[in-house]
Short mmCIF file of C-alpha atoms in Angstrom, two decimals:
data_model
loop_
_atom_site.label_atom_id
_atom_site.label_comp_id
_atom_site.label_asym_id
_atom_site.label_seq_id
_atom_site.Cartn_x
_atom_site.Cartn_y
_atom_site.Cartn_z
CA MET A 1 4.02 -15.72 7.12
CA LYS A 2 0.87 -17.80 7.43
CA LYS A 3 -2.45 -16.05 7.00
CA ARG A 4 -4.65 -16.00 10.10
CA GLU A 5 -7.92 -17.67 9.23
CA VAL A 6 -11.09 -16.02 10.52
CA PRO A 7 -13.51 -18.83 11.49
CA ALA A 8 -17.05 -18.83 10.07
CA SER A 9 -19.86 -21.20 10.97
CA VAL A 10 -21.25 -20.87 7.43
CA LYS A 11 -19.64 -23.37 5.02
CA ASP A 12 -20.66 -21.78 1.70
CA GLU A 13 -17.45 -19.96 0.67
CA ARG A 14 -19.19 -17.73 -1.85
CA LEU A 15 -21.70 -16.62 0.78
CA VAL A 16 -18.92 -16.02 3.31
CA LYS A 17 -17.09 -13.82 0.81
CA LYS A 18 -20.28 -11.91 -0.05
CA ARG A 19 -21.26 -11.30 3.58
CA ARG A 20 -17.75 -10.31 4.59
CA ASN A 21 -17.53 -7.82 1.73
CA GLU A 22 -20.78 -6.28 2.96
CA MET A 23 -19.39 -6.26 6.48
CA ILE A 24 -16.15 -4.60 5.38
CA LYS A 25 -18.03 -1.89 3.49
CA GLY A 26 -20.24 -1.12 6.49
CA ALA A 27 -17.35 -1.24 8.95
CA ILE A 28 -15.15 1.13 6.92
CA ALA A 29 -17.78 3.87 7.01
CA LEU A 30 -18.21 3.43 10.77
CA PHE A 31 -14.49 3.20 11.60
CA LYS A 32 -13.86 6.33 9.55
CA GLN A 33 -16.61 8.23 11.35
CA LYS A 34 -16.33 6.91 14.92
CA GLY A 35 -13.07 4.99 15.14
CA PHE A 36 -12.64 1.27 15.79
CA HIS A 37 -13.04 1.30 19.58
CA ARG A 38 -16.22 3.41 19.60
CA THR A 39 -17.92 1.27 16.97
CA THR A 40 -19.97 -1.69 18.21
CA THR A 41 -20.55 -5.00 16.47
CA ARG A 42 -24.27 -4.25 16.53
CA GLU A 43 -23.60 -1.06 14.53
CA ILE A 44 -21.45 -3.00 12.07
CA ALA A 45 -24.23 -5.55 11.60
CA LYS A 46 -26.82 -2.83 10.99
CA ALA A 47 -24.57 -0.98 8.51
CA SER A 48 -23.95 -4.30 6.74
CA GLY A 49 -27.66 -4.97 6.36
CA PHE A 50 -28.08 -7.98 8.63
CA SER A 51 -28.66 -8.92 12.27
CA ILE A 52 -26.07 -9.22 15.02
CA GLY A 53 -26.72 -12.97 15.04
CA THR A 54 -25.91 -13.21 11.35
CA LEU A 55 -22.75 -11.15 11.88
CA TYR A 56 -21.40 -13.71 14.34
CA GLU A 57 -21.87 -16.47 11.79
CA TYR A 58 -18.99 -14.90 9.81
CA ILE A 59 -16.67 -13.56 12.54
CA ARG A 60 -15.91 -14.31 16.18
CA GLN A 61 -15.00 -10.83 17.48
CA LYS A 62 -14.91 -7.20 16.37
CA GLU A 63 -11.13 -7.35 15.81
CA ASP A 64 -11.78 -9.89 13.05
CA VAL A 65 -13.55 -7.19 11.04
CA LEU A 66 -10.56 -4.83 11.25
CA TYR A 67 -8.25 -7.67 10.23
CA LEU A 68 -10.45 -8.43 7.22
CA VAL A 69 -10.40 -4.74 6.22
CA CYS A 70 -6.59 -4.61 6.29
CA ASP A 71 -6.21 -7.98 4.57
CA ARG A 72 -8.59 -6.96 1.79
CA ILE A 73 -6.69 -3.74 1.03
CA TYR A 74 -3.40 -5.49 0.40
CA ASP A 75 -4.98 -8.39 -1.47
CA GLU A 76 -6.80 -6.02 -3.83
CA VAL A 77 -3.78 -3.78 -4.40
CA HIS A 78 -1.57 -6.81 -5.07
CA GLU A 79 -4.06 -8.45 -7.45
CA ARG A 80 -4.63 -5.29 -9.46
CA MET A 81 -0.94 -4.45 -9.61
CA GLU A 82 -0.02 -7.97 -10.75
CA LYS A 83 -2.78 -7.91 -13.36
CA ASP A 84 -1.90 -4.52 -14.83
CA ILE A 85 1.89 -4.41 -14.65
CA GLY A 86 4.58 -6.51 -16.28
CA THR A 87 7.43 -6.19 -13.78
CA HIS A 88 9.91 -7.72 -16.23
CA HIS A 89 9.96 -4.88 -18.77
CA GLY A 90 12.62 -2.77 -17.05
CA THR A 91 11.99 0.48 -18.93
CA ILE A 92 11.26 4.00 -17.75
CA GLU A 93 7.80 3.73 -19.30
CA SER A 94 7.00 0.54 -17.40
CA PHE A 95 8.30 2.18 -14.21
CA LYS A 96 6.02 5.18 -14.75
CA LEU A 97 3.09 2.89 -15.52
CA ALA A 98 3.65 0.95 -12.30
CA ILE A 99 3.52 4.14 -10.24
CA ALA A 100 0.40 5.39 -12.02
CA ARG A 101 -1.41 2.05 -11.59
CA TYR A 102 -0.54 1.88 -7.91
CA PHE A 103 -1.60 5.46 -7.17
CA LYS A 104 -4.91 4.88 -8.97
CA VAL A 105 -5.62 1.74 -6.95
CA ILE A 106 -4.98 3.73 -3.76
CA ASP A 107 -7.34 6.43 -5.02
CA ASP A 108 -10.06 3.78 -5.46
CA LEU A 109 -9.41 2.42 -1.95
CA GLN A 110 -8.68 5.68 -0.17
CA ASP A 111 -11.29 5.22 2.58
CA GLU A 112 -9.95 1.75 3.33
CA VAL A 113 -6.35 3.02 3.41
CA LEU A 114 -7.29 5.88 5.72
CA VAL A 115 -9.07 3.56 8.14
CA MET A 116 -6.20 1.08 8.10
CA TYR A 117 -3.61 3.69 9.04
CA GLN A 118 -5.84 5.08 11.77
CA GLU A 119 -6.72 1.73 13.30
CA VAL A 120 -3.93 -0.76 12.52
CA LYS A 121 -2.67 -0.32 16.10
CA SER A 122 -5.88 -1.98 17.28
CA LEU A 123 -5.10 -5.30 15.58
CA THR A 124 -4.44 -8.25 17.86
CA LYS A 125 -0.87 -9.47 18.41
CA ASP A 126 -1.38 -12.48 16.16
CA SER A 127 -2.79 -10.33 13.31
CA LEU A 128 -0.44 -7.33 13.25
CA PRO A 129 2.75 -9.14 12.08
CA TYR A 130 0.85 -10.72 9.18
CA VAL A 131 -0.60 -7.37 8.04
CA LEU A 132 2.79 -5.63 8.31
CA ASN A 133 4.42 -8.43 6.34
CA LYS A 134 1.86 -7.96 3.55
CA GLU A 135 2.90 -4.31 3.39
CA LEU A 136 6.53 -5.39 2.93
CA GLN A 137 5.42 -7.70 0.11
CA MET A 138 3.88 -4.69 -1.64
CA VAL A 139 7.12 -2.74 -1.25
CA ALA A 140 8.97 -5.75 -2.70
CA MET A 141 6.95 -5.40 -5.92
CA PHE A 142 8.52 -1.99 -6.47
CA GLU A 143 11.94 -3.33 -5.50
CA LYS A 144 11.58 -5.90 -8.28
CA ILE A 145 10.59 -3.24 -10.81
CA LEU A 146 13.58 -1.09 -9.86
CA GLN A 147 15.97 -4.06 -9.89
CA THR A 148 14.87 -4.96 -13.41
CA CYS A 149 15.49 -1.38 -14.54
CA VAL A 150 18.99 -1.55 -13.01
CA GLN A 151 19.68 -4.88 -14.74
CA ASN A 152 18.66 -3.32 -18.06
CA GLY A 153 21.00 -0.36 -17.49
CA VAL A 154 18.13 2.13 -17.27
CA PHE A 155 18.89 3.10 -13.64
CA GLN A 156 22.10 3.06 -11.64
CA LEU A 157 21.14 2.27 -8.06
CA THR A 158 22.66 0.28 -5.22
CA GLU A 159 20.60 -2.37 -3.45
CA GLN A 160 20.24 -0.03 -0.49
CA GLU A 161 18.95 2.76 -2.73
CA ILE A 162 16.51 0.40 -4.45
CA LYS A 163 14.98 -0.53 -1.09
CA LEU A 164 14.61 3.11 -0.04
CA PHE A 165 13.09 4.22 -3.37
CA ALA A 166 10.62 1.31 -3.19
CA HIS A 167 9.48 2.45 0.27
CA ASN A 168 9.25 6.04 -0.99
CA ILE A 169 6.95 5.03 -3.85
CA PHE A 170 4.77 2.98 -1.51
CA VAL A 171 4.35 5.83 0.97
CA LEU A 172 3.79 8.48 -1.71
CA GLY A 173 0.89 6.46 -3.06
CA GLN A 174 -0.70 6.06 0.35
CA MET A 175 -0.10 9.73 1.12
CA TRP A 176 -2.73 10.52 -1.51
CA ALA A 177 -5.24 8.90 0.87
CA PHE A 178 -4.13 10.02 4.32
CA ARG A 179 -3.19 13.57 3.26
CA ARG A 180 -6.18 13.97 0.97
CA TRP A 181 -7.67 16.78 3.08
CA ALA A 182 -4.84 18.96 1.71
CA LEU A 183 -3.63 17.30 -1.50
CA HIS A 184 -7.03 16.97 -3.18
CA LYS A 185 -7.45 20.74 -2.96
CA MET A 186 -4.20 21.36 -4.81
CA TYR A 187 -3.95 18.60 -7.40
CA THR A 188 -6.01 16.26 -9.52
CA LEU A 189 -4.95 12.63 -9.28
CA ASP A 190 -3.25 12.82 -12.69
CA GLU A 191 -1.34 15.95 -11.66
CA TYR A 192 -0.23 14.29 -8.43
CA ILE A 193 0.96 11.19 -10.31
CA GLU A 194 2.86 13.28 -12.87
CA LEU A 195 4.59 15.47 -10.28
CA GLN A 196 5.55 12.64 -7.93
CA THR A 197 6.79 10.48 -10.80
CA ASP A 198 8.87 13.35 -12.16
CA LEU A 199 10.43 13.98 -8.74
CA LEU A 200 11.21 10.29 -8.27
CA LEU A 201 12.77 9.99 -11.73
CA ARG A 202 14.86 13.11 -11.21
CA GLY A 203 16.23 11.67 -8.00
CA ILE A 204 17.04 8.35 -9.68
CA LEU A 205 18.46 9.67 -12.96
CA GLU A 206 20.71 12.21 -11.23
CA LYS A 207 22.72 9.19 -10.15
CA ARG A 208 23.81 8.78 -13.79
CA SER A 209 25.18 12.30 -14.19
#
């Protein structure tokens, strides 16, 4: 699915990236505190450190900012996962590493993830399908990891089970962000990773007994 381009009147790509990163950072704090609809573009500009006129050099409407927030989350998760994980290994250790890496990326981006889940419904009709498709691409990364483990004889799972386990892993990682008000009181991140990984492996390896 083709990415929706957000028009900018500024032609310097490095400056566009810099300003939009500042905009995203300011917007996340405001969306978390006030919600998307109650936040104004003037407030976003102020939180970003520039004028409302400058803001409109990099976006056309407030919805563009929310789209950029969502797009950034999945781009960053995907880049860091691809960089840190060799999906071709097909071992239990590589499977555990993939889960740990993913959960740690979500921990780093927990404010962004929280805002996205709260406000994704506010995306425009031309933006929402693209963002949802990017989520499915993230799930597909875990499908590939599980499929490689099956091919190596490490796991015994049907294609249907692989798809469900991949979705489970994806949601368990994001749960660390949107259930943090409870989970962070009970577990450290390392404890959460260890427990969830153990439960996932138990469910998978029971298929072999």
